[in-house]
XYZ file of C-alpha atoms in Angstrom:
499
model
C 0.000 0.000 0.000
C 1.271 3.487 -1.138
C 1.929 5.661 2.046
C 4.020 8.494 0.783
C 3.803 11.210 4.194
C 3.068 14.423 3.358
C 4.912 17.499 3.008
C 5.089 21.233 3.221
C 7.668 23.191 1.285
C 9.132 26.377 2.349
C 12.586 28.260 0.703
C 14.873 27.265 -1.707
C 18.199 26.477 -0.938
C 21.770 26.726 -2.954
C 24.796 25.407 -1.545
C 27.335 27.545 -3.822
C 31.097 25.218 -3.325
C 33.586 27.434 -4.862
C 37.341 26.699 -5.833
C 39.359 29.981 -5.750
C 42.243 29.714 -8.356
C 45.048 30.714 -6.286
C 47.822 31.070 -9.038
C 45.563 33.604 -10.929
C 44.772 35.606 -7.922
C 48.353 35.706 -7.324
C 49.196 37.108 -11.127
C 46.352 39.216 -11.049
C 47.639 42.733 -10.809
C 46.593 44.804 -7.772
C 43.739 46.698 -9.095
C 41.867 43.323 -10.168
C 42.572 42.029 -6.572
C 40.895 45.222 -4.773
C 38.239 45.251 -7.580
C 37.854 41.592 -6.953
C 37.422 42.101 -3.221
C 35.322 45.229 -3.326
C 32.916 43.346 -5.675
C 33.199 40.043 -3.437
C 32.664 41.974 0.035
C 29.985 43.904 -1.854
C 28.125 41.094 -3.445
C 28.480 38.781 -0.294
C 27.061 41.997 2.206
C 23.817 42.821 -0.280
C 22.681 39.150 -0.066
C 23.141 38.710 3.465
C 21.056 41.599 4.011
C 18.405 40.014 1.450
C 18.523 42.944 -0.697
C 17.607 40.710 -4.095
C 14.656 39.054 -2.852
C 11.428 39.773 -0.794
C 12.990 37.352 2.566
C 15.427 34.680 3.060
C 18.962 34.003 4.191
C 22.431 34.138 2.594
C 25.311 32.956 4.180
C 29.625 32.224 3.069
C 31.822 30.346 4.483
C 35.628 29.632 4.729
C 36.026 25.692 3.754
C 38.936 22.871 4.441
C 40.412 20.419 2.473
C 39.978 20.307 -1.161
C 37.153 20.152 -2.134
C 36.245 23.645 -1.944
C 37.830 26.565 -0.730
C 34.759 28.959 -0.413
C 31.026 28.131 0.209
C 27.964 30.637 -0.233
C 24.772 29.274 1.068
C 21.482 31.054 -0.121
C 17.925 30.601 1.195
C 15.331 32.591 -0.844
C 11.732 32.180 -1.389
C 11.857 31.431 -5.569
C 13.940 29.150 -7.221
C 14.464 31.561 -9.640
C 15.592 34.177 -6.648
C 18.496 31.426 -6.005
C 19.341 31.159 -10.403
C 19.596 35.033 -10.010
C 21.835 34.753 -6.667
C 23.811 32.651 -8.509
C 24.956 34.312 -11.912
C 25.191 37.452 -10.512
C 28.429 36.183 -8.411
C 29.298 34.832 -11.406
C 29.602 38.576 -12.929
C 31.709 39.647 -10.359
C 35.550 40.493 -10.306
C 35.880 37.528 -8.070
C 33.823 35.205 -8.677
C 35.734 35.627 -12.050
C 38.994 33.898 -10.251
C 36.620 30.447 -8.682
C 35.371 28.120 -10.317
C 32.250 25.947 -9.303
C 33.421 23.011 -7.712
C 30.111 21.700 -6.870
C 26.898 22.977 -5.967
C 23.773 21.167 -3.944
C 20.028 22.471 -4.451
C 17.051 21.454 -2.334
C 13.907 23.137 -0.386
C 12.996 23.024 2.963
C 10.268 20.903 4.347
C 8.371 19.629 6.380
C 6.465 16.395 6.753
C 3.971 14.234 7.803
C 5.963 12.854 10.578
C 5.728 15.463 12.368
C 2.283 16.011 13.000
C -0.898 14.599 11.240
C -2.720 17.638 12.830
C -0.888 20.156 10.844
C -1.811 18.644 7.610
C -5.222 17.748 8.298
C -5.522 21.567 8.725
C -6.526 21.166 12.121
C -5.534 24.566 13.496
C -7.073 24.466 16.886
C -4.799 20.876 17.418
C -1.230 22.341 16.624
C 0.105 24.165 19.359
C 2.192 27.318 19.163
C 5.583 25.478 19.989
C 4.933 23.090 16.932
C 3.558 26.206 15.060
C 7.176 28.126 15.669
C 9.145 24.761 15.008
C 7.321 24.154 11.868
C 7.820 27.996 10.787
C 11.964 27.973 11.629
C 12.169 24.248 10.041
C 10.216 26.151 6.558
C 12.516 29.727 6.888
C 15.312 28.837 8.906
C 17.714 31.351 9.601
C 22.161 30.599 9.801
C 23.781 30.677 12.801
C 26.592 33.463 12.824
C 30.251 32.203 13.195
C 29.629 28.909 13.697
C 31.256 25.663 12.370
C 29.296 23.710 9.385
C 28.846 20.332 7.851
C 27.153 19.545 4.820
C 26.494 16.489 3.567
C 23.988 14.731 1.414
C 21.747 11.693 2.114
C 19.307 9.135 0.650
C 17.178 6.404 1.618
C 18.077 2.671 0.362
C 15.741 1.092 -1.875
C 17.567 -2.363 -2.018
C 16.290 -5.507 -2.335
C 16.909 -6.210 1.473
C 16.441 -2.620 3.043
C 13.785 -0.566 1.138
C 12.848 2.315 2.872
C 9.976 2.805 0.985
C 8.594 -0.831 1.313
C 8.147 -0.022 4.927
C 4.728 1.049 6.623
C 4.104 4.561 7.056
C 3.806 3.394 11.074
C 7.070 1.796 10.880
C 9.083 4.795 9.499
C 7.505 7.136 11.858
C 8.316 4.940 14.432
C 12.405 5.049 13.206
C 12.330 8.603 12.284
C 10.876 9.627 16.294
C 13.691 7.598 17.799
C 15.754 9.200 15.475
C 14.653 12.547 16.623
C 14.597 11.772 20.115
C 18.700 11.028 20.084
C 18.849 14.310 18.403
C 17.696 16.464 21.095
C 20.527 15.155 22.982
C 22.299 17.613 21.148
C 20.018 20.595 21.899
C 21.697 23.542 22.650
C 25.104 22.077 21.102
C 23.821 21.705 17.127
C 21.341 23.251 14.873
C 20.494 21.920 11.129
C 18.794 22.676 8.319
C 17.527 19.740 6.266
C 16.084 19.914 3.111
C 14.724 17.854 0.417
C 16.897 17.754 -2.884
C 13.976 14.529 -4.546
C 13.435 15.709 -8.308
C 16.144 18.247 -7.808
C 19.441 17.100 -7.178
C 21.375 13.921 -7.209
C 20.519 12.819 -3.056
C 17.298 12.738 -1.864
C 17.978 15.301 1.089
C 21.147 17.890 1.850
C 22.022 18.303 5.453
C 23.845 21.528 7.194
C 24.852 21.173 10.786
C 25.721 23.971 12.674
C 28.053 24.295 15.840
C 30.097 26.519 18.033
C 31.924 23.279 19.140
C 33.671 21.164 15.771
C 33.562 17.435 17.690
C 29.542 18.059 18.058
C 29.454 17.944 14.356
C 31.000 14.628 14.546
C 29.475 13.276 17.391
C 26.355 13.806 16.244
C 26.817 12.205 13.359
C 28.542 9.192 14.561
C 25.836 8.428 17.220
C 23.494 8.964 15.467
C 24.247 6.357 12.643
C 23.379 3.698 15.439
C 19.488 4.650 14.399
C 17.988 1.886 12.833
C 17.074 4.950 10.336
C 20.368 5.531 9.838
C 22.361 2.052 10.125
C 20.432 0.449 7.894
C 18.146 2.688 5.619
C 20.188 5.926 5.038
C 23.021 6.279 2.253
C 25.255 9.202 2.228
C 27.544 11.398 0.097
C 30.432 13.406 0.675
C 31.030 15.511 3.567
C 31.924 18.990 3.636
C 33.573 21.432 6.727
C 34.092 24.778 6.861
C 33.419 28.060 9.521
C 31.204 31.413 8.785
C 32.828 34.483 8.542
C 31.279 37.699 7.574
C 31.516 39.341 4.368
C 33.876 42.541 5.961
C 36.426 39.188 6.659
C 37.207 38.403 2.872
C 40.094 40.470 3.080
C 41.647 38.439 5.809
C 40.040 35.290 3.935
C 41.931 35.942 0.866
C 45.202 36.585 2.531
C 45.719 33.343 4.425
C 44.442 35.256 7.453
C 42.143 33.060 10.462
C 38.060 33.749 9.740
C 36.343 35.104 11.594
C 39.224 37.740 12.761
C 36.602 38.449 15.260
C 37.205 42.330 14.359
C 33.782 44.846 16.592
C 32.162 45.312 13.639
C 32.076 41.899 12.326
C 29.289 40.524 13.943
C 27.222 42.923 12.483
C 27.302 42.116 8.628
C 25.389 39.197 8.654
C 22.540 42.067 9.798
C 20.793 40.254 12.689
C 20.464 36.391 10.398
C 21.090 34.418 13.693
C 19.978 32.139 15.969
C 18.812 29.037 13.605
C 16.927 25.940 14.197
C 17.477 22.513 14.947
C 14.878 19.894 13.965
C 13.093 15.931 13.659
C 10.310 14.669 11.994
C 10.386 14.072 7.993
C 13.590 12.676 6.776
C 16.154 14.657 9.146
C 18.945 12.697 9.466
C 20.407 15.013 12.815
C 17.223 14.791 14.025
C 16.895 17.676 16.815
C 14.727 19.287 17.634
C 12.760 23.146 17.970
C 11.590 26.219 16.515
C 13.207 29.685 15.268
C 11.176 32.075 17.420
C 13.622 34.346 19.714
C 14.120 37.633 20.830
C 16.866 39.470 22.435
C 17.501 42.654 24.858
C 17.477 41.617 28.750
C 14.096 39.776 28.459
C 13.232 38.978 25.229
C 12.451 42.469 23.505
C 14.351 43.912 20.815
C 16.439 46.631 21.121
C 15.432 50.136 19.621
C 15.534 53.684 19.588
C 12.124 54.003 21.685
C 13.647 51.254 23.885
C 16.509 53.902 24.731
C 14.457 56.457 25.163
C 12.156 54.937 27.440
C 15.565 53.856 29.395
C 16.822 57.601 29.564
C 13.209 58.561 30.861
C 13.228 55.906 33.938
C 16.461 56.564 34.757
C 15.172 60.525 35.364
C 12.871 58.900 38.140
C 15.491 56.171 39.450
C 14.097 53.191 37.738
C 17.155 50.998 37.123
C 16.046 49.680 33.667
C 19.103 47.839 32.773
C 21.996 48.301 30.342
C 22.062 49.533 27.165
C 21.616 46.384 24.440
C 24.904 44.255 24.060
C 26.272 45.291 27.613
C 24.179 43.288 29.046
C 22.731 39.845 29.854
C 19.840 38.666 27.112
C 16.895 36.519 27.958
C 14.012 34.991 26.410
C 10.968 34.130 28.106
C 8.146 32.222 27.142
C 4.687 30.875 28.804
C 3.655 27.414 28.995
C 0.097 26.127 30.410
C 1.708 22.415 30.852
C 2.095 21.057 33.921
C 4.536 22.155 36.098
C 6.668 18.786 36.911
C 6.498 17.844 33.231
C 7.542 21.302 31.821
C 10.243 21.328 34.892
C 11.724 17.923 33.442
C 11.653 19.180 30.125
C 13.268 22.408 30.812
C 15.948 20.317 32.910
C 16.693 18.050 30.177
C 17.607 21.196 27.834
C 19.466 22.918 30.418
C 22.203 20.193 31.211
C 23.114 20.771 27.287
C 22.821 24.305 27.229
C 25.305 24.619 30.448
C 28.234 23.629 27.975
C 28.087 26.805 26.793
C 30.081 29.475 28.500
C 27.663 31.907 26.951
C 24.910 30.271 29.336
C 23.906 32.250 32.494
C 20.506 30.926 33.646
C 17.483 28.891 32.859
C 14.596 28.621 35.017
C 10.735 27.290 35.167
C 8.659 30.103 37.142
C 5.099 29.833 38.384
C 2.588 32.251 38.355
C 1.437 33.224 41.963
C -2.441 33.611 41.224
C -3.302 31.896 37.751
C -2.424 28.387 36.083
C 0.290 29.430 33.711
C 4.125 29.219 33.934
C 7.024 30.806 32.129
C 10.412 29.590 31.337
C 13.464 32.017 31.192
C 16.418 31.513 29.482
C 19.477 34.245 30.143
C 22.510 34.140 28.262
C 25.329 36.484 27.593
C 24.995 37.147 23.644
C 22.076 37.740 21.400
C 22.437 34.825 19.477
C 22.439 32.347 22.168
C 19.167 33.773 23.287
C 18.106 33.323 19.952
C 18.783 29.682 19.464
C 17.612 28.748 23.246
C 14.832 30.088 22.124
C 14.368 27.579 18.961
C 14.891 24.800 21.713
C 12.674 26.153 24.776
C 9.703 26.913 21.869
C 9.178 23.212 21.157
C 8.403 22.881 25.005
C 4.812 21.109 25.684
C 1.744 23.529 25.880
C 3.422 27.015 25.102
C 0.958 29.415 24.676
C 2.793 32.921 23.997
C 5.912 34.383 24.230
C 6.783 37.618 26.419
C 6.143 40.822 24.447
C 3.738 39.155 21.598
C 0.743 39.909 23.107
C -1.212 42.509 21.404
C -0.376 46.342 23.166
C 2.664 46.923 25.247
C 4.557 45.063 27.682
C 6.422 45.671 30.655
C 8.751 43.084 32.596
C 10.463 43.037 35.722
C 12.930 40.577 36.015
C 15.903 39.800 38.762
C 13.638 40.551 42.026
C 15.624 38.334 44.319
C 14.123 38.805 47.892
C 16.022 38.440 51.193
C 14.470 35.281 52.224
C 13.308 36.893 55.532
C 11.420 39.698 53.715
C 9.625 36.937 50.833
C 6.220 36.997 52.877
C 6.353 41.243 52.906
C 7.115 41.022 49.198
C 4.447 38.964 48.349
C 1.738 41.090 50.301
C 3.077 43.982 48.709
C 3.210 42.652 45.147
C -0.661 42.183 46.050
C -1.377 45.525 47.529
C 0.248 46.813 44.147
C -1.585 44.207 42.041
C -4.768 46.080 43.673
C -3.416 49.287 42.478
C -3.156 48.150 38.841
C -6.364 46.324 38.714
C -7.979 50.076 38.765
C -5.653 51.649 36.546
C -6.127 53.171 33.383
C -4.930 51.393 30.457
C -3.901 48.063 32.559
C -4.562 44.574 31.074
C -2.844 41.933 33.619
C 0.202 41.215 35.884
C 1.738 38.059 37.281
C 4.278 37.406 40.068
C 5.959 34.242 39.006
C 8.343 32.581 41.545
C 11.115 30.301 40.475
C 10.392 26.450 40.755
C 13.719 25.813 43.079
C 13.771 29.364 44.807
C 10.960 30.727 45.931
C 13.182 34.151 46.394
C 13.777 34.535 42.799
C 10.933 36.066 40.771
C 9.466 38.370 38.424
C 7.090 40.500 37.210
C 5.265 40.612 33.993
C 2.478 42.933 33.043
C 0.617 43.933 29.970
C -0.908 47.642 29.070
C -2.627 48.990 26.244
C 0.395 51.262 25.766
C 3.533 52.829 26.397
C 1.799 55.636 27.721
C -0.390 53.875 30.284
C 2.228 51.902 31.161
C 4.578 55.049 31.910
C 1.469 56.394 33.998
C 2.587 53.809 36.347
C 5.955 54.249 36.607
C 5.824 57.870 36.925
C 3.004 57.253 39.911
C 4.144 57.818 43.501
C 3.112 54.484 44.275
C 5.728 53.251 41.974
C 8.274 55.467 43.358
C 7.348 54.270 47.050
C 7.506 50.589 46.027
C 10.874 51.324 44.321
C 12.406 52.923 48.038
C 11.094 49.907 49.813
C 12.299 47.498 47.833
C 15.885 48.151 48.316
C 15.726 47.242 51.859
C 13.989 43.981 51.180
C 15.836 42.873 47.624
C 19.352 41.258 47.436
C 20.058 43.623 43.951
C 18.359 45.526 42.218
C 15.632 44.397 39.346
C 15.901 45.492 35.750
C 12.613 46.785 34.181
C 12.350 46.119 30.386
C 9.766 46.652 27.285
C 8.107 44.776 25.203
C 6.819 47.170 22.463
């Protein structure tokens, strides 16, 4: 019986291998070589900020061995968008001194492993952290300065071992195991998997992502111990190399390490971080979550109203933290699942993610007067956020993440009470949750108190503005609350925004 699953598409992808032909480049006379990186550096900076197409992703990266010595990697909405990407490198200076090597084209997708309920259109069934997964596994975004691997895979169709023989049961079966070793490596590697049937040689291409060059091959090694793997998958050649920002070629070109690692490189890839690692359909790495993040000290971007809003609390002594990149950044999201079960969850991810020196803090809080937690994830860069975000978004029964809801948020974050002062807090928490209740503007708050310390909590609250939310701050209330709460809190909180 025919039991093809079925799929969702989502961008294009173009794995670009380039071979650089180092005797010309060393002929060439000086002019061609500054033309040739002007034009490079120029080229590789417009498509990274997705300046030829409506949305996508374009990445290049320094390669090893030889095989290829550059690769650009381009993620845009058309196949056509990826033919123009193409030939247009071709026309510059330097892509005049490379040659193709090889090149890999696919499109990202999803399946019907992962959830029947998303294909049977069955909106009210799909929860949001399957919703995000599904929308970072269809548009995934490339993790900045991080370590690659691309390879290709297909399924056997043997005699013996026929992939496609089996029941659509059975391979679902195989492909959740498969996924469930993945997640082993949350936190550690992210992928993008997409299919290349009916348009390249392999069935899928594979890019893993890492900060860490061993996870690459760890990942792979264990998991070719799946029974998906060990005896139904078939691969091609493998390919390493690192990311390095278009403002690097220079260096690149000259022998130079990539990423130099120079301020104002981490800013040309123009905020296309923080990727996603997935299961379900034919992944061969298997992890698993979504692309949903934000950044700032709780999960807001950073803007120009954000500063002001800073300058203007800090004229009535509201500490409202540091000024983006100087400080730690969070994401938080709310989850309606139990709170053992999210706990274990949560706990699971957080042994990986402490790996990372980048890692400062992850935490399950419960709300103090309604059935809803949130998890918080603090790390000390922007793109970490990000990606513990893709993780933490696949976590059972999330319902929203801080700052989505419709008007404008507000969050508190870092109240740490002197444990003989937690009973006063919480009584005056409520005497101020009274005050809010009859305020203009005001939609909710919640005092949610850390699983494994009750002293550690926060504050979230939603307003129909900025403005009504600023009414508050500016009350004398506020400014009361503020003066007695450095005699009963260990530091001092940071208030952010959620525009």
């Amino acid at each position: 019986m025919r039991e093809p699953p079925r799929t969702d598409e989502g961008w294009y992808v173009l794995h670009d291998f380039r071979r650089i032909d180092w005797a010309a480049w060393r002929d060439a006379p000086e002019r061609e070589r500054e033309r040739a990186v002007e034009e490079g550096v120029a080229y590789l900076r417009a498509h990274e900020n997705v300046e030829d197409a409506d949305d996508g992703a374009s990445a290049v990266f320094a390669m090893l061995g030889h095989k290829a010595d550059l690769l650009i990697v381009h993620l845009r909405p058309t196949l056509d968008a990826l033919s123009t990407a193409e030939r247009r490198f071709d026309r510059t200076a330097l892509g005049a001194v490379t040659e193709q090597s090889t090149s890999y084209v696919s499109v990202t997708e999803v399946s019907g492993y992962v959830s029947d309920a998303y294909f049977a259109d069955e909106e009210e069934e799909v929860d949001t952290g399957l919703k995000r997964y599904i929308e970072g596994k269809l548009e995934p975004e490339i993790p900045e300065g991080q370590y690659l691997s691309f390879y290709p895979m297909s399924r056997k169709r043997g005699e013996q071992d026929n992939w496609y023989d089996l029941p659509f049961e059975r391979r679902r079966e195989m492909m959740e195991e498969h996924g469930e070793h993945g997640r082993e490596f949350g936190g550690r590697v992210k992928q993008i998997v997409a299919s290349s049937v009916g348009l390249d040689d392999w069935e899928w291409g594979v890019t893993l992502f890492s900060e860490d060059p061993t996870d690459l091959k760890d990942i792979v090694y264990e998991m070719r111990y799946d029974e998906a793997s060990a005896r139904y998958s078939e691969f091609g050649p493998f390919y390493v190399g690192r990311r390095f920002p278009p403002a690097d070629l220079p260096a690149f070109l000259d022998g130079e390490t990539v990423p130099t690692g120079d301020a104002d490189a981490g800013s040309e890839a123009d905020a296309h971080h923080g990727s996603d690692a997935h299961h379900g359909g034919e992944d061969e790495a298997g992890g698993h979550h979504g692309s949903d993040a934000h950044h700032d000290e709780s999960g807001g971007g950073t803007d120009e109203s954000d500063d002001d809003i800073r300058g203007e609390l800090a004229d009535l002594d509201v500490y409202a933290g540091k000024p983006h990149g100087e400080d730690v950044y969070a994401t938080v999201l709310y989850s309606e699942a139990d709170a053992d079960d999210l706990f274990e969850e949560v706990d699971g991810l957080r042994s990986n993610f402490d790996h990372y020196d980048t890692h400062v803090k992850t935490a399950v809080y419960d709300a103090l007067e309604r059935d809803r937690r949130a998890v918080v994830s603090i790390w000390d860069t922007a793109s970490a956020a990000d990606t513990a975000a893709g993780f933490l978004s696949d976590l059972p029964d999330i319902v929203s993440r801080a700052g989505e809801e419709s008007g404008f948020g507000t969050m508190g974050m870092f109240y740490t009470v002197e444990p003989e002062h937690r009973e006063d807090f919480v009584e005056k928490f409520e005497t101020v949750g009274g005050l809010l209740a009859d305020m203009e503007g005001h939609g909710e708050t919640d005092l949610m108190v850390n699983l494994e310390d009750e002293n550690d909590m926060f504050i979230a609250s939603q307003w129909r503005s900025k403005d009504d939310a600023m009414g508050f701050f500016r009350s004398d209330e506020f400014a009361d609350t503020v003066s007695w709460g450095r005699d009963v809190l260990a530091d001092r909180p940071r208030h952010v925004f959620l525009a």
